[in-house]
Short mmCIF file of C-alpha atoms in Angstrom, two decimals:
data_model
loop_
_atom_site.label_atom_id
_atom_site.label_comp_id
_atom_site.label_asym_id
_atom_site.label_seq_id
_atom_site.Cartn_x
_atom_site.Cartn_y
_atom_site.Cartn_z
CA UNK C 186 13.80 18.21 -29.49
CA UNK C 187 12.75 18.42 -25.72
CA UNK C 188 9.17 19.14 -25.21
CA UNK C 189 8.05 18.52 -21.51
CA UNK C 190 4.15 18.49 -21.31
CA UNK C 191 2.24 19.14 -18.99
CA UNK C 192 -0.55 16.88 -17.33
CA UNK C 193 -0.87 13.55 -16.22
CA UNK C 194 2.52 12.02 -15.25
CA UNK C 195 4.13 9.49 -13.19
CA UNK C 196 7.90 9.07 -13.22
CA UNK C 197 9.27 6.11 -15.94
CA UNK C 198 9.17 2.94 -15.06
CA UNK C 199 12.69 2.20 -13.17
CA UNK C 200 13.58 5.55 -12.52
CA UNK C 201 15.01 6.63 -9.29
CA UNK C 202 12.51 9.10 -7.42
CA UNK C 203 13.36 11.08 -4.77
CA UNK C 204 10.84 12.31 -2.16
CA UNK C 205 10.26 15.74 -3.71
CA UNK C 206 9.16 13.94 -6.68
CA UNK C 207 6.86 11.53 -5.88
CA UNK C 208 3.23 11.70 -6.76
CA UNK C 209 2.44 11.21 -3.17
CA UNK C 210 4.54 14.38 -2.38
CA UNK C 211 2.31 16.13 -4.46
CA UNK C 212 -0.93 14.83 -3.07
CA UNK C 213 0.53 15.63 0.52
CA UNK C 214 1.55 19.22 -0.47
CA UNK C 215 -2.25 20.06 -1.74
CA UNK C 216 -3.79 18.85 1.41
CA UNK C 217 -1.51 21.43 3.55
CA UNK C 218 -2.34 24.07 0.79
CA UNK C 219 0.25 24.44 -2.00
CA UNK C 220 -0.14 24.21 -5.47
CA UNK C 221 2.25 21.59 -7.45
CA UNK C 222 1.95 20.76 -11.86
CA UNK C 223 3.66 17.84 -13.25
CA UNK C 224 5.54 17.51 -16.68
CA UNK C 225 6.38 14.43 -18.47
CA UNK C 226 9.41 14.49 -21.34
CA UNK C 227 8.50 11.91 -24.83
CA UNK C 228 11.19 10.72 -26.50
CA UNK C 229 11.07 9.00 -29.34
CA UNK C 230 7.69 7.92 -28.61
CA UNK C 231 7.76 6.92 -25.02
CA UNK C 232 8.03 8.78 -21.80
CA UNK C 233 11.62 9.24 -20.45
CA UNK C 234 11.14 12.16 -17.58
CA UNK C 235 9.04 13.24 -15.39
CA UNK C 236 8.91 16.74 -13.26
CA UNK C 237 6.88 17.83 -10.33
CA UNK C 238 7.36 21.49 -9.88
CA UNK C 239 5.94 23.40 -6.56
CA UNK C 240 4.10 26.43 -7.50
CA UNK C 241 4.15 29.77 -5.20
CA UNK C 242 3.94 33.66 -4.76
CA UNK C 243 6.64 35.01 -3.54
CA UNK C 244 5.92 38.52 -2.98
CA UNK C 245 7.51 40.91 -5.82
CA UNK C 246 8.63 38.50 -7.86
CA UNK C 247 5.33 37.05 -8.54
CA UNK C 248 4.81 33.34 -9.02
CA UNK C 249 8.41 30.73 -8.52
CA UNK C 250 7.75 27.78 -9.74
CA UNK C 251 10.11 25.62 -8.08
CA UNK C 252 12.03 22.63 -9.37
CA UNK C 253 13.40 20.36 -6.50
CA UNK C 254 14.97 17.10 -6.72
CA UNK C 255 14.49 16.63 -9.98
CA UNK C 256 13.57 15.22 -12.67
CA UNK C 257 13.10 11.87 -12.65
CA UNK C 258 14.53 10.20 -15.32
CA UNK C 259 14.07 6.87 -17.44
CA UNK C 260 17.15 4.77 -16.42
CA UNK C 261 18.74 3.78 -20.03
CA UNK C 262 18.39 7.92 -20.81
CA UNK C 263 21.86 8.76 -21.33
CA UNK C 264 23.80 11.76 -20.33
CA UNK C 265 23.64 14.47 -22.32
CA UNK C 266 19.52 13.89 -23.26
CA UNK C 267 19.46 14.66 -19.51
CA UNK C 268 21.32 17.03 -19.25
CA UNK C 269 19.73 18.52 -22.58
CA UNK C 270 16.15 18.22 -20.82
CA UNK C 271 17.58 19.63 -17.95
CA UNK C 272 17.99 22.74 -19.63
CA UNK C 273 14.92 22.88 -21.16
CA UNK C 274 12.48 22.40 -18.21
CA UNK C 275 13.83 24.99 -16.78
CA UNK C 276 13.53 27.40 -20.51
CA UNK C 277 10.15 25.79 -20.78
CA UNK C 278 9.84 27.40 -16.72
CA UNK C 279 10.91 30.22 -17.18
CA UNK C 280 8.95 31.60 -19.96
CA UNK C 281 6.06 31.00 -18.12
CA UNK C 282 6.75 31.95 -14.82
CA UNK C 283 7.99 35.15 -13.38
CA UNK C 284 10.45 32.76 -11.63
CA UNK C 285 12.53 29.62 -11.33
CA UNK C 286 13.81 28.32 -8.51
CA UNK C 287 15.88 25.14 -9.85
CA UNK C 288 18.39 22.15 -7.30
CA UNK C 289 18.68 19.71 -9.53
CA UNK C 290 19.12 16.27 -9.17
CA UNK C 291 23.53 15.01 -10.17
CA UNK C 292 23.31 13.64 -14.01
CA UNK C 293 26.17 10.88 -13.74
CA UNK C 294 27.57 13.05 -10.90
CA UNK C 295 27.60 16.28 -12.74
CA UNK C 296 25.75 19.27 -12.52
CA UNK C 297 23.37 18.98 -15.16
CA UNK C 298 22.99 23.32 -15.22
CA UNK C 299 26.95 24.18 -15.00
CA UNK C 300 27.49 25.95 -17.59
CA UNK C 301 23.79 27.47 -18.13
CA UNK C 302 24.75 30.64 -17.52
CA UNK C 303 21.76 31.65 -14.83
CA UNK C 304 22.62 32.70 -11.29
CA UNK C 305 24.32 30.44 -8.94
CA UNK C 306 21.99 31.18 -4.96
CA UNK C 307 23.29 28.23 -3.18
CA UNK C 308 26.51 26.51 -3.94
CA UNK C 309 25.60 22.64 -4.17
CA UNK C 310 24.32 20.74 -0.85
CA UNK C 311 25.71 17.30 -0.01
CA UNK C 312 23.39 14.43 0.75
CA UNK C 313 23.55 11.04 2.56
CA UNK C 314 22.63 8.05 0.01
CA UNK C 315 22.48 4.56 1.76
CA UNK C 316 22.23 1.82 -0.65
CA UNK C 317 20.43 -0.92 0.32
CA UNK C 318 20.25 -3.55 -2.89
CA UNK C 319 23.18 -5.84 -1.22
CA UNK C 320 22.76 -8.77 1.36
CA UNK C 321 22.38 -7.93 5.23
CA UNK C 322 25.47 -10.03 6.22
CA UNK C 323 27.36 -7.40 3.03
CA UNK C 324 25.21 -4.51 4.64
CA UNK C 325 26.89 -5.09 7.69
CA UNK C 326 30.58 -5.43 6.95
CA UNK C 327 29.56 -1.60 4.99
CA UNK C 328 28.91 -0.03 8.80
CA UNK C 329 32.20 1.92 9.96
CA UNK C 330 34.53 0.11 12.85
CA UNK C 331 33.11 2.69 15.59
CA UNK C 332 29.77 2.85 14.26
CA UNK C 333 29.97 -1.16 14.28
CA UNK C 334 31.04 -1.45 17.50
CA UNK C 335 27.31 0.80 18.85
CA UNK C 336 24.97 -0.96 17.13
CA UNK C 337 26.80 -4.58 18.89
CA UNK C 338 26.25 -2.24 22.49
CA UNK C 339 22.80 -1.66 21.69
CA UNK C 340 21.93 -4.89 20.67
CA UNK C 341 23.31 -5.94 24.05
CA UNK C 342 21.72 -3.13 26.23
CA UNK C 343 17.94 -4.21 26.21
CA UNK C 344 16.25 -2.58 23.98
CA UNK C 345 12.96 -3.47 22.27
CA UNK C 346 12.49 -1.96 18.69
CA UNK C 347 8.85 -1.40 17.42
CA UNK C 348 7.61 -0.21 14.09
CA UNK C 349 4.39 0.80 13.02
CA UNK C 350 2.42 3.05 10.08
CA UNK C 351 3.00 6.84 11.83
CA UNK C 352 -0.20 8.21 12.53
CA UNK C 353 -0.04 11.32 13.92
CA UNK C 354 -3.11 10.19 16.59
CA UNK C 355 -0.69 8.30 18.45
CA UNK C 356 2.59 10.27 17.11
CA UNK C 357 1.95 13.28 17.51
CA UNK C 358 4.40 13.88 19.96
CA UNK C 359 6.76 13.47 17.74
CA UNK C 360 6.53 16.35 15.77
CA UNK C 361 6.01 17.60 19.12
CA UNK C 362 9.27 16.77 20.50
CA UNK C 363 10.95 18.06 16.49
CA UNK C 364 9.40 21.45 17.41
CA UNK C 365 11.26 21.73 20.17
CA UNK C 366 14.13 20.88 18.79
CA UNK C 367 13.76 23.05 16.08
CA UNK C 368 13.69 25.87 17.99
CA UNK C 369 16.19 24.74 20.69
CA UNK C 370 19.22 24.45 17.70
CA UNK C 371 18.17 26.25 15.02
CA UNK C 372 16.86 24.90 12.24
CA UNK C 373 14.50 24.01 9.77
CA UNK C 374 13.15 21.78 7.32
CA UNK C 375 10.27 20.40 5.83
CA UNK C 376 6.68 21.36 7.12
CA UNK C 377 6.05 19.53 10.78
CA UNK C 378 2.27 19.31 8.88
CA UNK C 379 3.79 17.43 5.57
CA UNK C 380 4.43 13.72 7.67
CA UNK C 381 1.10 14.19 8.62
CA UNK C 382 0.02 14.65 5.06
CA UNK C 383 2.05 12.47 3.68
CA UNK C 384 0.23 9.59 5.72
CA UNK C 385 -3.01 10.15 4.55
CA UNK C 386 -2.18 11.03 0.69
CA UNK C 387 0.01 8.11 0.53
CA UNK C 388 -1.67 5.03 3.04
CA UNK C 389 0.00 3.13 5.25
CA UNK C 390 2.80 1.85 3.25
CA UNK C 391 3.92 5.55 3.02
CA UNK C 392 5.50 5.94 6.40
CA UNK C 393 7.00 3.61 9.19
CA UNK C 394 7.93 4.49 12.23
CA UNK C 395 10.71 3.58 14.29
CA UNK C 396 10.29 3.51 17.90
CA UNK C 397 12.53 2.14 20.43
CA UNK C 398 11.98 1.39 23.81
CA UNK C 399 13.25 0.47 27.12
CA UNK C 400 11.57 -1.37 30.53
CA UNK C 401 9.15 0.41 29.32
CA UNK C 402 9.38 3.71 28.58
CA UNK C 403 10.43 5.14 25.13
CA UNK C 404 13.65 6.17 24.37
CA UNK C 405 14.30 7.44 20.76
CA UNK C 406 12.73 7.25 17.33
CA UNK C 407 12.79 7.30 14.03
CA UNK C 408 10.86 8.23 11.13
CA UNK C 409 10.41 7.00 7.33
CA UNK C 410 8.48 8.48 4.59
CA UNK C 411 8.71 5.69 2.05
CA UNK C 412 8.80 6.60 -1.78
CA UNK C 413 8.77 3.72 -3.72
CA UNK C 414 12.00 2.45 -5.07
CA UNK C 415 13.14 5.42 -2.20
CA UNK C 416 12.85 5.85 1.52
CA UNK C 417 13.49 9.17 3.14
CA UNK C 418 14.87 9.41 6.98
CA UNK C 419 12.17 12.52 8.33
CA UNK C 420 12.42 13.28 11.96
CA UNK C 421 14.60 11.72 14.74
CA UNK C 422 14.92 12.32 18.37
CA UNK C 423 16.39 10.96 21.48
CA UNK C 424 16.15 11.35 24.55
CA UNK C 425 19.29 10.90 27.15
CA UNK C 426 18.61 7.12 28.02
CA UNK C 427 18.33 6.14 24.32
CA UNK C 428 21.27 8.37 23.43
CA UNK C 429 23.26 6.42 26.36
CA UNK C 430 22.18 3.00 24.98
CA UNK C 431 22.87 4.12 21.34
CA UNK C 432 19.43 3.59 20.24
CA UNK C 433 19.83 5.25 17.12
CA UNK C 434 22.14 2.61 15.14
CA UNK C 435 20.23 0.04 16.79
CA UNK C 436 16.68 1.19 14.82
CA UNK C 437 18.47 2.29 11.66
CA UNK C 438 19.81 -0.62 11.44
CA UNK C 439 16.65 -2.37 11.95
CA UNK C 440 14.90 0.16 9.21
CA UNK C 441 17.90 -0.62 6.62
CA UNK C 442 16.83 -4.29 6.86
CA UNK C 443 12.64 -3.44 7.11
CA UNK C 444 12.84 -0.98 3.83
CA UNK C 445 15.63 -3.58 2.31
CA UNK C 446 13.08 -6.69 2.74
CA UNK C 447 10.03 -5.09 0.84
CA UNK C 448 12.55 -3.62 -2.52
CA UNK C 449 13.28 -0.14 -0.70
CA UNK C 450 17.09 0.59 -2.77
CA UNK C 451 18.04 3.17 -0.75
CA UNK C 452 17.17 5.80 2.32
CA UNK C 453 18.13 9.71 1.67
CA UNK C 454 18.92 10.42 4.65
CA UNK C 455 19.68 14.35 3.93
CA UNK C 456 22.09 16.69 4.17
CA UNK C 457 25.74 16.58 5.18
CA UNK C 458 26.71 19.63 6.91
CA UNK C 459 30.43 19.08 8.86
CA UNK C 460 30.34 21.99 10.16
CA UNK C 461 27.00 22.66 12.04
CA UNK C 462 26.58 19.26 11.88
CA UNK C 463 29.53 16.93 12.73
CA UNK C 464 27.97 14.22 15.09
CA UNK C 465 25.02 13.98 12.73
CA UNK C 466 27.24 13.66 9.41
CA UNK C 467 29.99 10.97 10.99
CA UNK C 468 26.72 9.04 12.02
CA UNK C 469 25.47 8.96 8.69
CA UNK C 470 28.79 8.21 6.72
CA UNK C 471 29.66 5.74 10.13
CA UNK C 472 25.91 3.68 8.57
CA UNK C 473 27.64 3.10 5.17
CA UNK C 474 25.77 5.90 3.60
CA UNK C 475 27.80 7.79 0.57
CA UNK C 476 28.11 11.58 -0.12
CA UNK C 477 26.38 12.86 -3.39
CA UNK C 478 26.62 16.09 -5.03
CA UNK C 479 23.35 17.77 -6.00
CA UNK C 480 23.06 20.17 -8.74
CA UNK C 481 23.87 24.14 -7.14
CA UNK C 482 19.71 26.34 -6.21
CA UNK C 483 19.82 28.75 -9.17
CA UNK C 484 17.97 31.87 -10.14
CA UNK C 485 15.59 32.51 -12.81
CA UNK C 486 14.22 36.08 -12.78
CA UNK C 487 13.91 39.04 -14.70
CA UNK C 488 17.89 39.99 -15.39
CA UNK C 489 19.52 37.39 -13.15
CA UNK C 490 21.15 35.69 -16.09
CA UNK C 491 23.24 39.19 -16.93
CA UNK C 492 24.52 39.46 -13.64
CA UNK C 493 24.56 35.69 -13.85
CA UNK C 494 27.44 36.43 -16.45
CA UNK C 495 29.03 39.30 -14.87
CA UNK C 496 29.76 37.63 -11.54
CA UNK C 497 30.70 34.15 -12.83
CA UNK C 498 33.62 35.19 -16.18
CA UNK C 499 35.41 32.55 -17.63
CA UNK C 500 34.54 30.27 -14.27
CA UNK C 501 31.12 29.16 -15.53
CA UNK C 502 32.96 27.06 -18.72
CA UNK C 503 35.77 25.40 -16.69
CA UNK C 504 33.00 24.56 -14.48
CA UNK C 505 31.33 22.79 -17.11
CA UNK C 506 34.24 21.60 -18.65
CA UNK C 507 35.41 19.40 -15.06
CA UNK C 508 31.51 18.66 -14.64
CA UNK C 509 31.52 17.09 -18.47
CA UNK C 510 34.28 16.11 -19.23
#
């Protein structure tokens, strides 16, 4: 029986842990007034799963449980058990909460809730994941040709790259710049208070801000949140001089080397949107990132199962066959 238990818990040793599933993320959310719940899964006498749930009250839905980018599983837990565990977790949450919103990480490349009869609210997002486990020479060889050429040009442009923990008192300018970018380009993201809270909760090793300077002027920057064994690119900014000099390829390259040397296995570069942000998608893929499709976002609330069965018809079974064959 797959039995998720509430209480003090941590990801299993060796598990891949997305930002939203890392304990420091929960501590950061608490600092900005959000509530979380940690659940652990034991199987045959050992801890094999961890899930971090965000709890919010949403109007008429009441208290909603949000499962984002989880659960985190022990590396050796087989695929069928992982799939059963995700379904059991969602069922447990659905019994105790008015509504559940689940966007799980893939299980061996497949959507773990495919075919479960749940209402699909959003189609699967595609992330760009950048593997850092190779030697620097191999990482550089993996860069796409045009991206590598831009990197070489940036290395010759006289840029000076600095890196340090993110300190809002000194780097608050980046949050102001990001807020302006969001308004101008009409995109959203994590609350801008979260990087500050994450830095406070995790200490100096939890963040790294890389900045590019040219003739004493800051021309570009990229901020990473570190959640071992992974890291996540969170905010980026570039002025006109930074764009002309190709600062972002050089910053990302230096970040790859810095993080990889400290045991970080991969960087989550965020979603790939080839329609509305084609240039950014090319930048991420050019750096050697590979696409990774998440599970669809599904809503579980009173009546949604019936709606899902009516809307899906026989397609759910076919989707399941494709995902798990």
